[in-house]
Coordinates of C-alpha atoms in Angstrom, one line a residue:
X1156 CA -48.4 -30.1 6.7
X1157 CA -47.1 -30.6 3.5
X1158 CA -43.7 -29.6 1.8
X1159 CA -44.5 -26.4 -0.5
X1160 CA -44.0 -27.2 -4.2
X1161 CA -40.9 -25.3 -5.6
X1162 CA -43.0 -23.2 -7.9
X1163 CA -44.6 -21.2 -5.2
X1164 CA -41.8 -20.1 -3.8
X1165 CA -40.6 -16.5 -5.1
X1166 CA -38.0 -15.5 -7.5
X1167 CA -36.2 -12.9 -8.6
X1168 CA -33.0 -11.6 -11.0
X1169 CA -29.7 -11.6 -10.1
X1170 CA -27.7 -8.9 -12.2
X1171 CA -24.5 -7.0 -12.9
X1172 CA -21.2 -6.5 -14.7
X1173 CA -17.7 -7.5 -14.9
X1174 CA -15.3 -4.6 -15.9
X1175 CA -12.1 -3.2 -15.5
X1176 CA -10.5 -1.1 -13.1
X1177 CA -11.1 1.7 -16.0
X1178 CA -14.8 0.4 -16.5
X1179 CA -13.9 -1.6 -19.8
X1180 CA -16.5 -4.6 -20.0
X1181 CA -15.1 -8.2 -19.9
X1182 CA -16.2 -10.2 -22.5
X1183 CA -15.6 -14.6 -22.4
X1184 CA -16.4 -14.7 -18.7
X1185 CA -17.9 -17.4 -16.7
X1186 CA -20.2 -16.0 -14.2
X1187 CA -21.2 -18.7 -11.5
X1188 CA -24.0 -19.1 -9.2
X1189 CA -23.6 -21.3 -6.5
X1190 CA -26.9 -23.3 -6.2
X1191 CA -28.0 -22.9 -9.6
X1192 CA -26.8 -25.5 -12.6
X1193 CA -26.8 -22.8 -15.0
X1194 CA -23.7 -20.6 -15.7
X1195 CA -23.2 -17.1 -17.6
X1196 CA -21.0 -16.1 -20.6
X1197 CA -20.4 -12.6 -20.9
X1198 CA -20.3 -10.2 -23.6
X1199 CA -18.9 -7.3 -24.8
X1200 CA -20.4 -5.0 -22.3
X1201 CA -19.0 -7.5 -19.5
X1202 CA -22.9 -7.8 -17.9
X1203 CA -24.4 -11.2 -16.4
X1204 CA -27.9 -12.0 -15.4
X1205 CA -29.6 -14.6 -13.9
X1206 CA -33.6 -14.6 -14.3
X1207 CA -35.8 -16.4 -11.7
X1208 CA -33.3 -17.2 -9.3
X1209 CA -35.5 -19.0 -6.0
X1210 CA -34.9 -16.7 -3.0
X1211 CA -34.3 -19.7 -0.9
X1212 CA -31.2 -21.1 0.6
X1213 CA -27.7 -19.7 0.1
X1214 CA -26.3 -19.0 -2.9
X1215 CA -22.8 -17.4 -4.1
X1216 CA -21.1 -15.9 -7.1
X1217 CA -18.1 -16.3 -8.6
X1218 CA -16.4 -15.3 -12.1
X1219 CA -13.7 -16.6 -14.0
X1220 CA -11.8 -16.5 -17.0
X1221 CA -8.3 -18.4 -18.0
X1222 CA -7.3 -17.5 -21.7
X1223 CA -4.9 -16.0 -23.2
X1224 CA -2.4 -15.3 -20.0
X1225 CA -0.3 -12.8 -22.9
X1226 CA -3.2 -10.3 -23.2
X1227 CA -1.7 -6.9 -22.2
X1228 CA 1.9 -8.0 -21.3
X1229 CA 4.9 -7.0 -22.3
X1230 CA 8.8 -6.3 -20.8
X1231 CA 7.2 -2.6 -19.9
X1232 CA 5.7 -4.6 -16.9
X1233 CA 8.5 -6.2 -15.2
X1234 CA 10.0 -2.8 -15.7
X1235 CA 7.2 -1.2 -13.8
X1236 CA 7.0 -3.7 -11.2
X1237 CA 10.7 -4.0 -10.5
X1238 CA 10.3 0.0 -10.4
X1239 CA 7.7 -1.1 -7.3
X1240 CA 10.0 -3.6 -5.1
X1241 CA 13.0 -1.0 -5.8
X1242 CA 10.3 1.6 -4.3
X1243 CA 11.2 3.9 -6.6
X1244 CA 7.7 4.0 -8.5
X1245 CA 5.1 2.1 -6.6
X1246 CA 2.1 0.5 -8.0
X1247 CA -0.7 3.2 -6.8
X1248 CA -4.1 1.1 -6.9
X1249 CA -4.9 -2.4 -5.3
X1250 CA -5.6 -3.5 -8.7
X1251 CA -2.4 -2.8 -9.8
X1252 CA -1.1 -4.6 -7.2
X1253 CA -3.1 -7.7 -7.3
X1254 CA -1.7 -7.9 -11.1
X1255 CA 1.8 -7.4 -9.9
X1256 CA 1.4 -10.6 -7.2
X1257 CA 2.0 -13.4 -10.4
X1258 CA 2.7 -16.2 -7.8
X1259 CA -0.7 -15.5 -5.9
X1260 CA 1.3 -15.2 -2.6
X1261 CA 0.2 -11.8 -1.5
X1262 CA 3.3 -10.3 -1.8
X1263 CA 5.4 -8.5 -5.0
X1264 CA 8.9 -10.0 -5.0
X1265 CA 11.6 -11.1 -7.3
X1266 CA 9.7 -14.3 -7.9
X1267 CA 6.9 -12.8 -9.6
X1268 CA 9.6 -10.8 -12.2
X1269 CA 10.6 -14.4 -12.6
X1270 CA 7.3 -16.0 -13.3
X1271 CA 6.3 -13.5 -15.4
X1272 CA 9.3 -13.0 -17.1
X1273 CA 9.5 -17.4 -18.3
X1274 CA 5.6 -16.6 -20.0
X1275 CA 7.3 -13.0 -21.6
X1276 CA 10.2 -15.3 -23.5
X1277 CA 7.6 -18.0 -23.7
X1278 CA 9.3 -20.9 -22.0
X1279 CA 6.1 -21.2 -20.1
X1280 CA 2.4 -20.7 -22.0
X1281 CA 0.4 -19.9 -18.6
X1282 CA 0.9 -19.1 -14.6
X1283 CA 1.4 -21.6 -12.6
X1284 CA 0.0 -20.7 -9.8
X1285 CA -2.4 -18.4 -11.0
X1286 CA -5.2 -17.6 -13.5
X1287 CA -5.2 -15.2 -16.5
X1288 CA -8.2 -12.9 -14.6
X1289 CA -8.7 -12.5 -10.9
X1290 CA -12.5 -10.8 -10.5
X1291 CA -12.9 -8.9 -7.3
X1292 CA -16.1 -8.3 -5.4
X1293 CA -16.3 -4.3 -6.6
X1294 CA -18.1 -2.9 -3.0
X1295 CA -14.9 -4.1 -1.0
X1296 CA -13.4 -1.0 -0.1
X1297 CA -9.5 -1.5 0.4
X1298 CA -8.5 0.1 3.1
X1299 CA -4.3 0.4 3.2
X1300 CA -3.0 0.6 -0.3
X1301 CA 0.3 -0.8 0.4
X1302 CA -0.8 -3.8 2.0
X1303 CA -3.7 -4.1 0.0
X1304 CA -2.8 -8.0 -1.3
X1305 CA -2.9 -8.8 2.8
X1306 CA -6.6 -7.4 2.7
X1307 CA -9.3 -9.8 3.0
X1308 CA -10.9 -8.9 -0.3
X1309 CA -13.6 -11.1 -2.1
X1310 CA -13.2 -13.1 -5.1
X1311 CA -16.8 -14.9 -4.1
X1312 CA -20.0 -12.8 -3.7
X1313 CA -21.7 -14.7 -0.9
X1314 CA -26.0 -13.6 -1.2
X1315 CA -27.8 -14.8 1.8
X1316 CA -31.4 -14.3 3.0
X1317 CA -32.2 -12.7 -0.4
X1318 CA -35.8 -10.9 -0.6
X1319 CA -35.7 -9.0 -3.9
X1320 CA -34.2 -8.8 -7.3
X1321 CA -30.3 -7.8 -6.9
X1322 CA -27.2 -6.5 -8.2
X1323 CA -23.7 -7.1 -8.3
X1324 CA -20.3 -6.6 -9.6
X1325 CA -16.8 -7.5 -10.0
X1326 CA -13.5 -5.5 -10.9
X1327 CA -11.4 -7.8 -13.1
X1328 CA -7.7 -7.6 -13.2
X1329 CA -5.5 -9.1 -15.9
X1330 CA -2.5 -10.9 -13.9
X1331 CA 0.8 -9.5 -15.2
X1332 CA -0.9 -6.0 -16.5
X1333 CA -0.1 -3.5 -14.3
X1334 CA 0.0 -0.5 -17.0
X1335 CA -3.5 -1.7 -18.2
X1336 CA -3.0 -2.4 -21.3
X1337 CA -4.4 -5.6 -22.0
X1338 CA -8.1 -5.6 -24.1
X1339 CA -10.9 -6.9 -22.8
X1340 CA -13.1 -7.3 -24.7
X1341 CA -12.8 -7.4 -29.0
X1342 CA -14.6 -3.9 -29.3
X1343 CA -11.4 -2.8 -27.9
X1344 CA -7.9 -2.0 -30.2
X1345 CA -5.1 -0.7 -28.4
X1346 CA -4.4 2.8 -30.1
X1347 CA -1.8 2.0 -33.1
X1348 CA 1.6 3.0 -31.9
X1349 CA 2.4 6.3 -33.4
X1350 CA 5.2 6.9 -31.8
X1351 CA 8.5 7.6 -33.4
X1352 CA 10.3 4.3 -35.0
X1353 CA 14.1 3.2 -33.2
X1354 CA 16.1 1.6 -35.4
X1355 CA 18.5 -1.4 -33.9
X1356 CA 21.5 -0.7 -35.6
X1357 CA 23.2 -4.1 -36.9
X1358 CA 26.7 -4.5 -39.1
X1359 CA 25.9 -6.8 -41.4
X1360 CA 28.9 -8.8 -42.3
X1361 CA 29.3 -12.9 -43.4
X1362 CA 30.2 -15.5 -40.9
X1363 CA 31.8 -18.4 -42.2
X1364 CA 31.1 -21.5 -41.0
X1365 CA 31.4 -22.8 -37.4
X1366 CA 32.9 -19.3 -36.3
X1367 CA 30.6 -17.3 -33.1
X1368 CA 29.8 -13.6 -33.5
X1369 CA 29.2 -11.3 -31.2
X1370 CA 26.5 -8.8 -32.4
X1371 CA 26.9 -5.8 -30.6
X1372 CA 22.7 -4.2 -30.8
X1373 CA 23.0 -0.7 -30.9
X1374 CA 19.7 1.6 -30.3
X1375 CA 19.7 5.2 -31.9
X1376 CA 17.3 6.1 -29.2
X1377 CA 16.9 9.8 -28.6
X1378 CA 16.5 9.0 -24.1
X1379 CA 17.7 7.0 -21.9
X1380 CA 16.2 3.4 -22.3
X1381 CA 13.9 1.3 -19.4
X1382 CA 14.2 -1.9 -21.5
X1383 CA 13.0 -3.3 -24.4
X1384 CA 12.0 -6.6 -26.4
X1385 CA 12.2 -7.8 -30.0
X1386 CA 12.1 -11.5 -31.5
X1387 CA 14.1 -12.5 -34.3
X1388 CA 13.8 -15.5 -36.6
X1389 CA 17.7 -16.8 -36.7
X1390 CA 18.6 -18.8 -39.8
X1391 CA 21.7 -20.8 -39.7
X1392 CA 22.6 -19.6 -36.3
X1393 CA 22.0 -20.1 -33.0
X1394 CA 21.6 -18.6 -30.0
X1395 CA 24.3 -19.3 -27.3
X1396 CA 23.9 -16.3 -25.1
X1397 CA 24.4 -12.4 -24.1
X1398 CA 27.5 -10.5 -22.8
X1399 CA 26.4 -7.7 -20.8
X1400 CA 27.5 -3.7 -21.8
X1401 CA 25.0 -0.7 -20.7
X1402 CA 22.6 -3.6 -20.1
X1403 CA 23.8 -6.3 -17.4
X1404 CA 23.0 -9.7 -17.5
X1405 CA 20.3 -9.9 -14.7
X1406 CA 18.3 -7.2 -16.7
X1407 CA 18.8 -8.9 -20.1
X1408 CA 17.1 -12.0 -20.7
X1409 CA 17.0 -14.4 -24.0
X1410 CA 15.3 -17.4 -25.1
X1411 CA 16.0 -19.9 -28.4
X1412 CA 13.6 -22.1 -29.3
X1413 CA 12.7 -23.3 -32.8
X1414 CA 14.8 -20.7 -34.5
X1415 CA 12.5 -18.4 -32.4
X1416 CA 15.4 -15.7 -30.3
X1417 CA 12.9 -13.8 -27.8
X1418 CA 14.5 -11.0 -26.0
X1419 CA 13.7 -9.4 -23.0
X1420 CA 15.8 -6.5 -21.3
X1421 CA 13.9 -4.8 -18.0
X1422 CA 15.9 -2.3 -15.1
X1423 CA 14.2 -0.4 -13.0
X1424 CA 17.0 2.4 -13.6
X1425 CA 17.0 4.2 -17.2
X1426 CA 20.6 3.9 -18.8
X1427 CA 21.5 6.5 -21.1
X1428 CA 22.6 4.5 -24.5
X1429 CA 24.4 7.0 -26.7
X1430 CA 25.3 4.9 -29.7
X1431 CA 27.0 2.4 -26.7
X1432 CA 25.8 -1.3 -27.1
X1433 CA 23.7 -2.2 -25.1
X1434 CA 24.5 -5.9 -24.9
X1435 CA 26.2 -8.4 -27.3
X1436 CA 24.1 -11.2 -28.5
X1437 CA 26.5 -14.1 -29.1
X1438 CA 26.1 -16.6 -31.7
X1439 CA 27.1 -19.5 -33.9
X1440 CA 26.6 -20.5 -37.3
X1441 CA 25.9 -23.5 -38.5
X1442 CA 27.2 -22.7 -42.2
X1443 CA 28.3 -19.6 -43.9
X1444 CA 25.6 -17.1 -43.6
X1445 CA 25.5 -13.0 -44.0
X1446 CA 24.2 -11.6 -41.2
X1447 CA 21.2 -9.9 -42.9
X1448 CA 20.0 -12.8 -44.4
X1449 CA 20.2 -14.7 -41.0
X1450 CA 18.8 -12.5 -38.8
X1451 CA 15.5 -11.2 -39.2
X1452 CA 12.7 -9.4 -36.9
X1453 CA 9.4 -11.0 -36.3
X1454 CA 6.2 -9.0 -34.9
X1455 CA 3.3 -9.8 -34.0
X1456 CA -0.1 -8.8 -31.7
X1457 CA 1.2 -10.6 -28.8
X1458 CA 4.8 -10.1 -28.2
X1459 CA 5.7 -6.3 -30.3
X1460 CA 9.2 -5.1 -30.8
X1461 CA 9.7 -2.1 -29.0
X1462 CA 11.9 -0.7 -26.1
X1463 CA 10.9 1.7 -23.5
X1464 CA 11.8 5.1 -22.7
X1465 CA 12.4 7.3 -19.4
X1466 CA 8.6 8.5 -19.6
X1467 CA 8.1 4.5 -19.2
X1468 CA 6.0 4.5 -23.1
X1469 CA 6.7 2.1 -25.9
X1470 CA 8.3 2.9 -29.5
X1471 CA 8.2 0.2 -31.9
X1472 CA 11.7 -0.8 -32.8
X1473 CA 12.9 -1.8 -36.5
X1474 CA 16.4 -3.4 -37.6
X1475 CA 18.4 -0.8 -39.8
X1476 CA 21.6 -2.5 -41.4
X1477 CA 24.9 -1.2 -41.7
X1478 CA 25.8 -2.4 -45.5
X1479 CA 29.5 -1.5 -45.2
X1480 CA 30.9 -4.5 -44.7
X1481 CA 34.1 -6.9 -43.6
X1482 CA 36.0 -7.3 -47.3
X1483 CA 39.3 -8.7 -48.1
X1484 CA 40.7 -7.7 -51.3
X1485 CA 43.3 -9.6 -53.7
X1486 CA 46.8 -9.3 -52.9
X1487 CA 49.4 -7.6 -55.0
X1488 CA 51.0 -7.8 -56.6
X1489 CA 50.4 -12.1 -57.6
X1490 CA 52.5 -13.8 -58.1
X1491 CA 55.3 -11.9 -56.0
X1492 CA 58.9 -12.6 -55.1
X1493 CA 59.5 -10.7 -52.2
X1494 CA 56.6 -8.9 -50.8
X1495 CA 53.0 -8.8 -51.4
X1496 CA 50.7 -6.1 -49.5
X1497 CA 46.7 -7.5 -48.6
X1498 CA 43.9 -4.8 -48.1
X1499 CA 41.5 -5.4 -45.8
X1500 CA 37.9 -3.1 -45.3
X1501 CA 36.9 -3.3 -41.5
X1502 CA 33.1 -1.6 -41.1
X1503 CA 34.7 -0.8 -37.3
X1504 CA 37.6 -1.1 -34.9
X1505 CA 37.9 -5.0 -34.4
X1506 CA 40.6 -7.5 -33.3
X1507 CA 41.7 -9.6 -36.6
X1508 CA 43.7 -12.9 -37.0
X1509 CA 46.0 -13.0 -40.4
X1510 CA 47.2 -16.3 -41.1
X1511 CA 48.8 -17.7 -43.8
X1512 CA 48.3 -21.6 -44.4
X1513 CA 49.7 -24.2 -47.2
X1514 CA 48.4 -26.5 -49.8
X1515 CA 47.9 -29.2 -46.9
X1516 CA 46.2 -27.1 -44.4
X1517 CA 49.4 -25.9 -42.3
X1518 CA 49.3 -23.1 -40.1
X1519 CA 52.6 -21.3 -41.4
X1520 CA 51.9 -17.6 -39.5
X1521 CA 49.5 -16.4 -37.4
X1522 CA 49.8 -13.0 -35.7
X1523 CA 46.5 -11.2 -34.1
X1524 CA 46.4 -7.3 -34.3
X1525 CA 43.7 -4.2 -33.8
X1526 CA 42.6 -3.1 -37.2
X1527 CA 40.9 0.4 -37.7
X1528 CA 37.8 1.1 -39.5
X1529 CA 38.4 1.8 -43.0
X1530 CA 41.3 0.3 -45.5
X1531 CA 43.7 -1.6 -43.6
X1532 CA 47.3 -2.8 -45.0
X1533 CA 48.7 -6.6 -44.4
X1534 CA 52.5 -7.0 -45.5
X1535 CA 53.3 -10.6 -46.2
X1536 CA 57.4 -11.3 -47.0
X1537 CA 58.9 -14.5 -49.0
X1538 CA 61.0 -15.1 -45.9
X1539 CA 58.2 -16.9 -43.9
X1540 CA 57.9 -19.5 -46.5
X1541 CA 59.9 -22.6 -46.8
X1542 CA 59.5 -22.9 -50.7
X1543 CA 57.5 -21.2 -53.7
X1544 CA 54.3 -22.5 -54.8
X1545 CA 50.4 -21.4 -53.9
X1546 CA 49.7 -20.8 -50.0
X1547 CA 46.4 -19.2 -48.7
X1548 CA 46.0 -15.9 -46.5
X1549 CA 43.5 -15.8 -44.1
X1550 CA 41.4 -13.0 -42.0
X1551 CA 39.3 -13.8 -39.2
X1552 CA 37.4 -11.4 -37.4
X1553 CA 33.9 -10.8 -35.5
X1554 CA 32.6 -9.2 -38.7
X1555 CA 33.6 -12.5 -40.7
X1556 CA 36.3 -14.9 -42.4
X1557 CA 37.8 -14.6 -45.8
X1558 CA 40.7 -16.1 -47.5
X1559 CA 42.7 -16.2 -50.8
X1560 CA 45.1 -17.7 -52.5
X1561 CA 48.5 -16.1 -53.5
X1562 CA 51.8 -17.5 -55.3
X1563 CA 55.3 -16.8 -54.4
X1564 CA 57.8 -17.6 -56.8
X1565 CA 61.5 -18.1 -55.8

């Protein structure tokens, strides 16, 4: 007998949809059917077909999709999922948990706050052990939710001995998402953020060259604070690091890169703020540069400036300067003979260095002393210099550098 031809035997469709746990359709899916060439790109409405499928032999499907790892992440995720290993908040659907598990291990763990905090800052572009969409066979039922990552589910739709036209789907879940907030598909816009604006509250003051400043970030928000993130655009400074306050250094996290300052801050305990600083960032400039000109907040679709409250939502943040600012005045009276007094302005309660220095560069005095906010007083006397003639005085403090010159005549 002879081999049937393959147009006799019988066909039939192979349908169905990719969505999310909340029934959003996936669009820029590859659907994939094991023992046919052709593959499917998905739409809008997240739904595949494939027409005249031969009912012989075994066939499987599969779906992927690898772009954009950033859709729907933000800090507000490691915050939730350190709120699940701390077991104070746990992750309540498997799908929420399979986003959580970054490394692909089966397990939620410091290592995936890690992973997913390196693509957050941006020091890495994608997972590394994992794709941007993991598509789930949608008729496995899960049967223990806290060890739902140890189940056996399917990622492959196996179809054997098939006889008619079928159906079926697939549960996609954005790795990293676990507050479902990532889009996907384009019909989709995340509502605009209407919630109230935070300022950071900055002191803007001038930095002369070479010096570090510490910049104390200041949040006037009305709760106590999760975390937040922001990026700046630094000009003239960089980054060197943080020095912990309300915030401690394992929850805040920075990266520099092309004048690029990402900032991530994430604890799985609110702090109450209070006008406090949260944390210092600490930096260096390159030349003499005012603060507000150097320091500037960049946003943007994929990585927003916001921080996070005790109901766990996001306020966008913006930078609100503080224009009273570090000023040294001239002395008086100049030239003097015996005394001479210096006003300072401090915009807060800071240490300060007053030195006085000659023509050639000589340290003559130096003293270091708490000044107040406000107007504060610097008495200079002729007995600490050798000779007359024209020395400098000299301020230095977090909140800048200024000198002057004055003239003591014997």
């Amino acid at each position: 007998g002879g081999v049937c031809p393959d147009n006799l035997a019988a066909v039939a469709n192979v349908t169905g949809k990719l969505y999310t746990e909340s029934k959003e359709g996936i669009e820029h899916a590859t659907v994939i059917m094991k023992g046919e060439k052709e593959t499917y790109k998905t739409k809008s409405d997240g739904a595949y077909a494939f027409k005249e499928v031969y009912m012989v032999g075994e066939h499987s499907l599969s779906a992927n999709r690898d772009d954009n790892p950033m859709n729907g992440i933000s800090t507000l995720d490691l915050v939730l999922i350190q709120k699940h290993i701390m077991g104070t908040e746990l992750l309540n659907t498997p799908y929420k948990m399979i986003a959580a598990d970054i490394d692909k291990n089966k397990e939620i763990d410091a290592l995936d706050l890690i992973e997913l905090r390196k693509l957050i800052l941006g020091i890495d572009t994608k997972f590394s052990n994992n794709e941007s969409w993991r598509f789930v066979d949608e008729s496995f039922q899960f049967r223990d939710l806290q060890n739902a990552l140890k189940e056996p589910f399917r990622e492959k739709y196996p179809i054997v001995n098939m006889d008619r036209s079928m159906q079926a789907n697939f549960i996609g879940v954005k790795i990293g998402d676990v507050n479902e907030s990532s889009l996907p598909n384009e019909l989709l816009h995340l509502e605009n953020r209407t919630a109230e604006i935070n300022d950071i509250k900055l002191t803007d003051a001038m930095v002369g060259k070479n010096q570090t400043v510490k910049v104390p970030i200041i949040i006037n928000a009305p709760t106590a604070v999760h975390g937040l993130q922001f990026k700046l655009k630094l000009s003239g400074l960089t980054y060197q690091g943080i020095e912990s306050a309300v915030f401690t250094s394992n929850d805040v996290h920075g990266y520099f890169q092309d004048n690029i300052l990402k900032i991530s801050v994430a604890s799985s305990n609110a702090r109450t703020v209070n006008d406090a600083p949260l944390f210092y960032l600490v930096l260096h400039a390159n030349q003499e540069v005012k603060l507000s000109k150097a320091l500037s907040l960049i946003d943007d679709n994929v990585f927003a400036s916001e921080v996070y409250n005790n109901k766990l939502t996001a306020s966008p943040l913006k930078l609100n300067w503080n224009s009273t600012e570090f000023k040294l005045y001239p002395n008086r009276p100049n030239p003097f003979e015996d005394i001479t007094v210096v006003d300072y302005y401090m915009p807060a309660e800071s240490a300060v260095s007053l030195k006085i220095i000659d023509m050639q560069g000589q340290v003559l005095s130096s003293q270091r002393k708490t000044a107040h906010k406000g107007i504060n007083q610097w008495s200079i006397t002729q007995d600490l210099f050798k000779a007359a003639g024209i020395y400098y005085y000299r301020i230095e403090s977090v909140y800048g550098v200024s000198s002057n010159k004055m003239i003591l005549v014997k």
